[in-house]
Amino acid sequence: QKEVEQDPGPLSVPEGAIVSLNCTYSNSAFQYFMWYRQYSRKGPELLMYTYSSGNKEDGRFTAQVDKSSKYISLFIRDSQPSDSATYLCAMTPAGGGGNKLTFGTGTQLKVEL
Amino acid sequence: NAGVMQNPRHLVRRRGQEARLRCSPMKGHSHVYWYRQLPEEGLKFMVYLQKENIIDESGMPKERFSAEFPKEGPSILRIQQVVRGDSAAYFCASSPMSDTQYFGPGTRLTVL
């Protein structure tokens, strides 16, 4: 069983839709959670970073963490064609730097006009 | 403030040759990480370095792979005697004293 599970998609939605992307994890040591966006043949770009259960909002993006269920989500409101990319969840056990990230396999999202 | 820089962006090697991948972290970042991304897979951690020290190499294959981050100059990921299975995208990330890792554009290695 993988430590982090993520539906690979592809997920296709119309422009303006609300997108929900999810990851589950099995290692209860994970405490810090990130979402990265990766365009084709580019490096991952950090979107959201959170360490507490609950919601964190940044513009059209909301990150949600439920540590009791070992489940994290990223919501994208008013999705745009420019949001078409692969979204990777990542997590690490502790803060303070110097910890390797464990990634999901990524969900490919396509937002269509 | 320039981001993480990696070169070359594309590298083609024949089986048995050596591959050297370079990474210059963001200014002020003292932590460097290398990850490998195989087709249809997520990024897999390989090694974590600070200046002149390897801190965690738990993700590095036991043979043919090595990494360094010298006092001066970029971090180097070296793969000796490459095989076709080494074909992948190799990403470097850097961070200050935090968990926020910033990734470079990657080096895409193709082994013929």
PDB file of C-alpha atoms in Angstrom:
ATOM      1  CA  GLN A   1       0.000   0.000   0.000  1.00  0.00           C
ATOM      2  CA  LYS A   2       1.327   3.423  -0.944  1.00  0.00           C
ATOM      3  CA  GLU A   3       1.786   5.939   1.841  1.00  0.00           C
ATOM      4  CA  VAL A   4      -0.122   8.557  -0.166  1.00  0.00           C
ATOM      5  CA  GLU A   5      -2.961   7.729  -2.537  1.00  0.00           C
ATOM      6  CA  GLN A   6      -4.192  10.141  -5.175  1.00  0.00           C
ATOM      7  CA  ASP A   7      -6.622   9.509  -8.018  1.00  0.00           C
ATOM      8  CA  PRO A   8      -4.617  10.058 -11.217  1.00  0.00           C
ATOM      9  CA  GLY A   9      -7.604  11.236 -13.232  1.00  0.00           C
ATOM     10  CA  PRO A  10      -7.747  12.670 -15.813  1.00  0.00           C
ATOM     11  CA  LEU A  11     -10.409  14.981 -14.494  1.00  0.00           C
ATOM     12  CA  SER A  12     -12.174  17.140 -17.065  1.00  0.00           C
ATOM     13  CA  VAL A  13     -14.422  20.026 -16.013  1.00  0.00           C
ATOM     14  CA  PRO A  14     -16.029  23.006 -17.749  1.00  0.00           C
ATOM     15  CA  GLU A  15     -14.684  26.490 -17.170  1.00  0.00           C
ATOM     16  CA  GLY A  16     -16.121  28.037 -14.019  1.00  0.00           C
ATOM     17  CA  ALA A  17     -16.690  24.721 -12.245  1.00  0.00           C
ATOM     18  CA  ILE A  18     -15.588  23.984  -8.692  1.00  0.00           C
ATOM     19  CA  VAL A  19     -12.867  21.354  -8.679  1.00  0.00           C
ATOM     20  CA  SER A  20     -12.188  18.992  -5.799  1.00  0.00           C
ATOM     21  CA  LEU A  21      -8.861  17.172  -5.647  1.00  0.00           C
ATOM     22  CA  ASN A  22      -8.130  14.676  -2.897  1.00  0.00           C
ATOM     23  CA  CYS A  23      -5.432  12.603  -1.260  1.00  0.00           C
ATOM     24  CA  THR A  24      -5.514  10.006   1.460  1.00  0.00           C
ATOM     25  CA  TYR A  25      -2.539   8.902   3.488  1.00  0.00           C
ATOM     26  CA  SER A  26      -1.745   6.067   5.831  1.00  0.00           C
ATOM     27  CA  ASN A  27       1.156   7.418   7.885  1.00  0.00           C
ATOM     28  CA  SER A  28      -0.172   9.257  10.938  1.00  0.00           C
ATOM     29  CA  ALA A  29       3.257  10.872  11.354  1.00  0.00           C
ATOM     30  CA  PHE A  30       2.505  13.256   8.473  1.00  0.00           C
ATOM     31  CA  GLN A  31       1.741  16.666   9.931  1.00  0.00           C
ATOM     32  CA  TYR A  32       2.544  19.165   7.167  1.00  0.00           C
ATOM     33  CA  PHE A  33       0.681  19.167   3.885  1.00  0.00           C
ATOM     34  CA  MET A  34       1.288  20.864   0.576  1.00  0.00           C
ATOM     35  CA  TRP A  35      -0.289  21.127  -2.831  1.00  0.00           C
ATOM     36  CA  TYR A  36       1.846  21.657  -5.906  1.00  0.00           C
ATOM     37  CA  ARG A  37       0.784  22.419  -9.456  1.00  0.00           C
ATOM     38  CA  GLN A  38       2.856  21.042 -12.298  1.00  0.00           C
ATOM     39  CA  TYR A  39       2.407  22.105 -15.884  1.00  0.00           C
ATOM     40  CA  SER A  40       3.519  19.712 -18.590  1.00  0.00           C
ATOM     41  CA  ARG A  41       7.305  19.365 -18.694  1.00  0.00           C
ATOM     42  CA  LYS A  42       7.801  21.972 -15.951  1.00  0.00           C
ATOM     43  CA  GLY A  43       8.812  21.830 -12.304  1.00  0.00           C
ATOM     44  CA  PRO A  44       6.238  21.648  -9.484  1.00  0.00           C
ATOM     45  CA  GLU A  45       5.030  25.019  -8.216  1.00  0.00           C
ATOM     46  CA  LEU A  46       3.931  25.375  -4.595  1.00  0.00           C
ATOM     47  CA  LEU A  47       0.281  26.403  -4.272  1.00  0.00           C
ATOM     48  CA  MET A  48      -0.723  25.808  -0.670  1.00  0.00           C
ATOM     49  CA  TYR A  49       0.957  24.818   2.571  1.00  0.00           C
ATOM     50  CA  THR A  50      -0.845  23.919   5.778  1.00  0.00           C
ATOM     51  CA  TYR A  51      -0.191  22.021   8.986  1.00  0.00           C
ATOM     52  CA  SER A  52      -3.418  22.126  10.935  1.00  0.00           C
ATOM     53  CA  SER A  53      -6.737  20.439  10.454  1.00  0.00           C
ATOM     54  CA  GLY A  54      -9.336  22.695   8.930  1.00  0.00           C
ATOM     55  CA  ASN A  55      -9.436  25.010   5.956  1.00  0.00           C
ATOM     56  CA  LYS A  56      -6.936  27.459   4.525  1.00  0.00           C
ATOM     57  CA  GLU A  57      -7.964  29.803   1.749  1.00  0.00           C
ATOM     58  CA  ASP A  58      -5.842  31.669  -0.801  1.00  0.00           C
ATOM     59  CA  GLY A  59      -7.712  33.351  -3.601  1.00  0.00           C
ATOM     60  CA  ARG A  60      -9.573  30.741  -5.611  1.00  0.00           C
ATOM     61  CA  PHE A  61      -7.835  27.898  -3.775  1.00  0.00           C
ATOM     62  CA  THR A  62      -8.871  26.274  -0.497  1.00  0.00           C
ATOM     63  CA  ALA A  63      -6.857  23.549   1.188  1.00  0.00           C
ATOM     64  CA  GLN A  64      -8.644  21.303   3.640  1.00  0.00           C
ATOM     65  CA  VAL A  65      -7.032  18.860   6.070  1.00  0.00           C
ATOM     66  CA  ASP A  66      -8.765  16.197   8.151  1.00  0.00           C
ATOM     67  CA  LYS A  67      -6.083  14.464  10.187  1.00  0.00           C
ATOM     68  CA  SER A  68      -8.557  12.176  11.938  1.00  0.00           C
ATOM     69  CA  SER A  69      -9.541  10.694   8.568  1.00  0.00           C
ATOM     70  CA  LYS A  70      -6.085  11.088   7.027  1.00  0.00           C
ATOM     71  CA  TYR A  71      -7.643  12.954   4.147  1.00  0.00           C
ATOM     72  CA  ILE A  72      -6.698  16.216   2.453  1.00  0.00           C
ATOM     73  CA  SER A  73      -8.395  18.172  -0.296  1.00  0.00           C
ATOM     74  CA  LEU A  74      -7.761  21.087  -2.600  1.00  0.00           C
ATOM     75  CA  PHE A  75     -10.719  23.028  -3.939  1.00  0.00           C
ATOM     76  CA  ILE A  76     -10.456  25.332  -6.918  1.00  0.00           C
ATOM     77  CA  ARG A  77     -13.293  27.809  -7.425  1.00  0.00           C
ATOM     78  CA  ASP A  78     -14.193  29.385 -10.744  1.00  0.00           C
ATOM     79  CA  SER A  79     -11.782  27.116 -12.577  1.00  0.00           C
ATOM     80  CA  GLN A  80      -9.999  28.521 -15.617  1.00  0.00           C
ATOM     81  CA  PRO A  81      -8.348  26.860 -18.625  1.00  0.00           C
ATOM     82  CA  SER A  82      -5.028  28.076 -17.182  1.00  0.00           C
ATOM     83  CA  ASP A  83      -5.659  25.759 -14.209  1.00  0.00           C
ATOM     84  CA  SER A  84      -5.186  22.776 -16.516  1.00  0.00           C
ATOM     85  CA  ALA A  85      -2.215  20.965 -15.024  1.00  0.00           C
ATOM     86  CA  THR A  86      -1.290  18.066 -12.794  1.00  0.00           C
ATOM     87  CA  TYR A  87      -1.879  18.661  -9.098  1.00  0.00           C
ATOM     88  CA  LEU A  88       0.366  16.903  -6.615  1.00  0.00           C
ATOM     89  CA  CYS A  89      -0.246  16.540  -2.917  1.00  0.00           C
ATOM     90  CA  ALA A  90       2.813  16.253  -0.708  1.00  0.00           C
ATOM     91  CA  MET A  91       3.351  15.743   2.989  1.00  0.00           C
ATOM     92  CA  THR A  92       6.072  15.496   5.590  1.00  0.00           C
ATOM     93  CA  PRO A  93       6.250  14.449   9.229  1.00  0.00           C
ATOM     94  CA  ALA A  94       7.638  17.450  11.000  1.00  0.00           C
ATOM     95  CA  GLY A  95       8.466  21.090  10.734  1.00  0.00           C
ATOM     96  CA  GLY A  96      11.747  22.923  10.975  1.00  0.00           C
ATOM     97  CA  GLY A  97      13.130  22.078   7.591  1.00  0.00           C
ATOM     98  CA  GLY A  98      15.154  19.223   6.297  1.00  0.00           C
ATOM     99  CA  ASN A  99      12.385  16.731   5.824  1.00  0.00           C
ATOM    100  CA  LYS A 100      11.749  14.826   2.650  1.00  0.00           C
ATOM    101  CA  LEU A 101       8.384  15.213   1.000  1.00  0.00           C
ATOM    102  CA  THR A 102       6.237  12.206   0.170  1.00  0.00           C
ATOM    103  CA  PHE A 103       4.129  12.854  -2.906  1.00  0.00           C
ATOM    104  CA  GLY A 104       0.958  11.453  -4.363  1.00  0.00           C
ATOM    105  CA  THR A 105       1.103  10.409  -7.987  1.00  0.00           C
ATOM    106  CA  GLY A 106      -0.774  13.532  -9.090  1.00  0.00           C
ATOM    107  CA  THR A 107      -4.203  14.245 -10.559  1.00  0.00           C
ATOM    108  CA  GLN A 108      -4.334  15.517 -14.111  1.00  0.00           C
ATOM    109  CA  LEU A 109      -6.910  18.296 -14.475  1.00  0.00           C
ATOM    110  CA  LYS A 110      -8.273  19.728 -17.697  1.00  0.00           C
ATOM    111  CA  VAL A 111     -10.522  22.776 -17.638  1.00  0.00           C
ATOM    112  CA  GLU A 112     -12.371  23.141 -20.903  1.00  0.00           C
ATOM    113  CA  LEU A 113     -13.855  26.246 -22.474  1.00  0.00           C
TER     114      LEU A 113
ATOM    115  CA  ASN B   1      15.352  36.790  -6.974  1.00  0.00           C
ATOM    116  CA  ALA B   2      16.155  33.937  -9.311  1.00  0.00           C
ATOM    117  CA  GLY B   3      14.478  30.645  -8.621  1.00  0.00           C
ATOM    118  CA  VAL B   4      16.101  27.242  -8.409  1.00  0.00           C
ATOM    119  CA  MET B   5      18.223  26.665 -11.485  1.00  0.00           C
ATOM    120  CA  GLN B   6      18.980  23.322 -13.032  1.00  0.00           C
ATOM    121  CA  ASN B   7      21.113  22.424 -15.988  1.00  0.00           C
ATOM    122  CA  PRO B   8      21.133  20.947 -18.415  1.00  0.00           C
ATOM    123  CA  ARG B   9      17.388  20.912 -19.040  1.00  0.00           C
ATOM    124  CA  HIS B  10      17.715  17.919 -21.332  1.00  0.00           C
ATOM    125  CA  LEU B  11      20.454  15.328 -21.298  1.00  0.00           C
ATOM    126  CA  VAL B  12      20.895  12.366 -23.604  1.00  0.00           C
ATOM    127  CA  ARG B  13      23.324   9.609 -22.714  1.00  0.00           C
ATOM    128  CA  ARG B  14      24.087   6.180 -24.091  1.00  0.00           C
ATOM    129  CA  ARG B  15      24.054   3.176 -21.819  1.00  0.00           C
ATOM    130  CA  GLY B  16      27.225   3.008 -19.779  1.00  0.00           C
ATOM    131  CA  GLN B  17      27.997   6.725 -19.876  1.00  0.00           C
ATOM    132  CA  GLU B  18      27.942   9.107 -16.938  1.00  0.00           C
ATOM    133  CA  ALA B  19      25.313  11.759 -16.317  1.00  0.00           C
ATOM    134  CA  ARG B  20      25.951  14.894 -14.258  1.00  0.00           C
ATOM    135  CA  LEU B  21      23.013  17.022 -13.229  1.00  0.00           C
ATOM    136  CA  ARG B  22      23.523  20.431 -11.635  1.00  0.00           C
ATOM    137  CA  CYS B  23      21.355  22.430  -9.279  1.00  0.00           C
ATOM    138  CA  SER B  24      21.827  25.964  -7.965  1.00  0.00           C
ATOM    139  CA  PRO B  25      19.476  26.679  -5.059  1.00  0.00           C
ATOM    140  CA  MET B  26      17.632  29.911  -4.500  1.00  0.00           C
ATOM    141  CA  LYS B  27      19.681  32.650  -2.886  1.00  0.00           C
ATOM    142  CA  GLY B  28      19.741  32.215   0.862  1.00  0.00           C
ATOM    143  CA  HIS B  29      18.641  28.586   0.778  1.00  0.00           C
ATOM    144  CA  SER B  30      20.959  26.133   2.459  1.00  0.00           C
ATOM    145  CA  HIS B  31      18.942  22.941   1.978  1.00  0.00           C
ATOM    146  CA  VAL B  32      18.927  21.024  -1.314  1.00  0.00           C
ATOM    147  CA  TYR B  33      16.805  18.014  -2.201  1.00  0.00           C
ATOM    148  CA  TRP B  34      16.810  15.778  -5.254  1.00  0.00           C
ATOM    149  CA  TYR B  35      13.705  13.968  -6.487  1.00  0.00           C
ATOM    150  CA  ARG B  36      13.114  11.666  -9.434  1.00  0.00           C
ATOM    151  CA  GLN B  37       9.900  11.497 -11.432  1.00  0.00           C
ATOM    152  CA  LEU B  38       9.294   8.457 -13.563  1.00  0.00           C
ATOM    153  CA  PRO B  39       6.520   8.412 -16.194  1.00  0.00           C
ATOM    154  CA  GLU B  40       3.077   7.965 -14.586  1.00  0.00           C
ATOM    155  CA  GLU B  41       4.597   8.176 -11.105  1.00  0.00           C
ATOM    156  CA  GLY B  42       4.867  10.900  -8.529  1.00  0.00           C
ATOM    157  CA  LEU B  43       8.071  12.454  -7.377  1.00  0.00           C
ATOM    158  CA  LYS B  44      10.258  10.184  -5.289  1.00  0.00           C
ATOM    159  CA  PHE B  45      12.740  11.558  -2.798  1.00  0.00           C
ATOM    160  CA  MET B  46      16.353  10.670  -3.446  1.00  0.00           C
ATOM    161  CA  VAL B  47      18.673  12.713  -1.227  1.00  0.00           C
ATOM    162  CA  TYR B  48      18.818  15.747   1.048  1.00  0.00           C
ATOM    163  CA  LEU B  49      22.000  17.788   1.386  1.00  0.00           C
ATOM    164  CA  GLN B  50      23.330  20.834   3.130  1.00  0.00           C
ATOM    165  CA  LYS B  51      26.616  22.476   2.252  1.00  0.00           C
ATOM    166  CA  GLU B  52      29.345  19.799   2.284  1.00  0.00           C
ATOM    167  CA  ASN B  53      27.059  17.308   4.025  1.00  0.00           C
ATOM    168  CA  ILE B  54      24.715  14.541   2.966  1.00  0.00           C
ATOM    169  CA  ILE B  55      21.941  14.542   5.553  1.00  0.00           C
ATOM    170  CA  ASP B  56      19.538  11.895   4.229  1.00  0.00           C
ATOM    171  CA  GLU B  57      20.257   9.598   1.284  1.00  0.00           C
ATOM    172  CA  SER B  58      17.607   7.033   2.085  1.00  0.00           C
ATOM    173  CA  GLY B  59      16.054   7.347  -1.382  1.00  0.00           C
ATOM    174  CA  MET B  60      19.252   6.949  -3.373  1.00  0.00           C
ATOM    175  CA  PRO B  61      19.874   3.693  -5.227  1.00  0.00           C
ATOM    176  CA  LYS B  62      22.739   1.872  -3.557  1.00  0.00           C
ATOM    177  CA  GLU B  63      24.925   1.767  -6.645  1.00  0.00           C
ATOM    178  CA  ARG B  64      25.907   4.175  -9.398  1.00  0.00           C
ATOM    179  CA  PHE B  65      24.219   7.242  -7.858  1.00  0.00           C
ATOM    180  CA  SER B  66      25.966   9.904  -5.806  1.00  0.00           C
ATOM    181  CA  ALA B  67      25.303  13.500  -4.822  1.00  0.00           C
ATOM    182  CA  GLU B  68      27.281  16.386  -3.438  1.00  0.00           C
ATOM    183  CA  PHE B  69      26.761  19.990  -2.436  1.00  0.00           C
ATOM    184  CA  PRO B  70      30.207  21.582  -2.157  1.00  0.00           C
ATOM    185  CA  LYS B  71      31.062  24.714  -0.231  1.00  0.00           C
ATOM    186  CA  GLU B  72      31.258  26.611  -3.504  1.00  0.00           C
ATOM    187  CA  GLY B  73      29.199  25.903  -6.588  1.00  0.00           C
ATOM    188  CA  PRO B  74      26.064  23.969  -7.399  1.00  0.00           C
ATOM    189  CA  SER B  75      24.830  20.677  -6.079  1.00  0.00           C
ATOM    190  CA  ILE B  76      25.641  17.764  -8.384  1.00  0.00           C
ATOM    191  CA  LEU B  77      23.723  14.540  -8.871  1.00  0.00           C
ATOM    192  CA  ARG B  78      25.935  12.017 -10.601  1.00  0.00           C
ATOM    193  CA  ILE B  79      24.812   8.811 -12.215  1.00  0.00           C
ATOM    194  CA  GLN B  80      27.518   6.446 -13.377  1.00  0.00           C
ATOM    195  CA  GLN B  81      27.092   3.775 -16.048  1.00  0.00           C
ATOM    196  CA  VAL B  82      23.560   4.844 -16.883  1.00  0.00           C
ATOM    197  CA  VAL B  83      20.948   2.271 -17.874  1.00  0.00           C
ATOM    198  CA  ARG B  84      17.647   2.750 -19.688  1.00  0.00           C
ATOM    199  CA  GLY B  85      15.767   2.580 -16.394  1.00  0.00           C
ATOM    200  CA  ASP B  86      17.483   5.786 -15.296  1.00  0.00           C
ATOM    201  CA  SER B  87      15.528   7.738 -17.921  1.00  0.00           C
ATOM    202  CA  ALA B  88      13.379  10.140 -15.921  1.00  0.00           C
ATOM    203  CA  ALA B  89      12.932  13.745 -14.935  1.00  0.00           C
ATOM    204  CA  TYR B  90      15.199  14.745 -12.061  1.00  0.00           C
ATOM    205  CA  PHE B  91      14.096  17.690  -9.966  1.00  0.00           C
ATOM    206  CA  CYS B  92      16.042  19.683  -7.471  1.00  0.00           C
ATOM    207  CA  ALA B  93      14.352  21.666  -4.710  1.00  0.00           C
ATOM    208  CA  SER B  94      15.732  24.092  -2.175  1.00  0.00           C
ATOM    209  CA  SER B  95      14.451  25.521   1.054  1.00  0.00           C
ATOM    210  CA  PRO B  96      15.473  27.803   3.867  1.00  0.00           C
ATOM    211  CA  MET B  97      14.970  26.477   7.386  1.00  0.00           C
ATOM    212  CA  SER B  98      11.378  25.445   6.741  1.00  0.00           C
ATOM    213  CA  ASP B  99       9.399  22.790   4.955  1.00  0.00           C
ATOM    214  CA  THR B 100       8.576  24.992   1.999  1.00  0.00           C
ATOM    215  CA  GLN B 101      10.508  23.440  -0.844  1.00  0.00           C
ATOM    216  CA  TYR B 102      10.839  25.294  -4.120  1.00  0.00           C
ATOM    217  CA  PHE B 103      11.468  23.251  -7.211  1.00  0.00           C
ATOM    218  CA  GLY B 104      13.587  23.859 -10.263  1.00  0.00           C
ATOM    219  CA  PRO B 105      12.487  23.157 -13.844  1.00  0.00           C
ATOM    220  CA  GLY B 106      14.061  19.722 -13.854  1.00  0.00           C
ATOM    221  CA  THR B 107      16.543  17.844 -16.010  1.00  0.00           C
ATOM    222  CA  ARG B 108      15.077  15.292 -18.362  1.00  0.00           C
ATOM    223  CA  LEU B 109      17.495  12.431 -18.790  1.00  0.00           C
ATOM    224  CA  THR B 110      17.108  10.088 -21.730  1.00  0.00           C
ATOM    225  CA  VAL B 111      19.271   6.995 -21.903  1.00  0.00           C
ATOM    226  CA  LEU B 112      19.563   5.465 -25.347  1.00  0.00           C
TER     227      LEU B 112
END
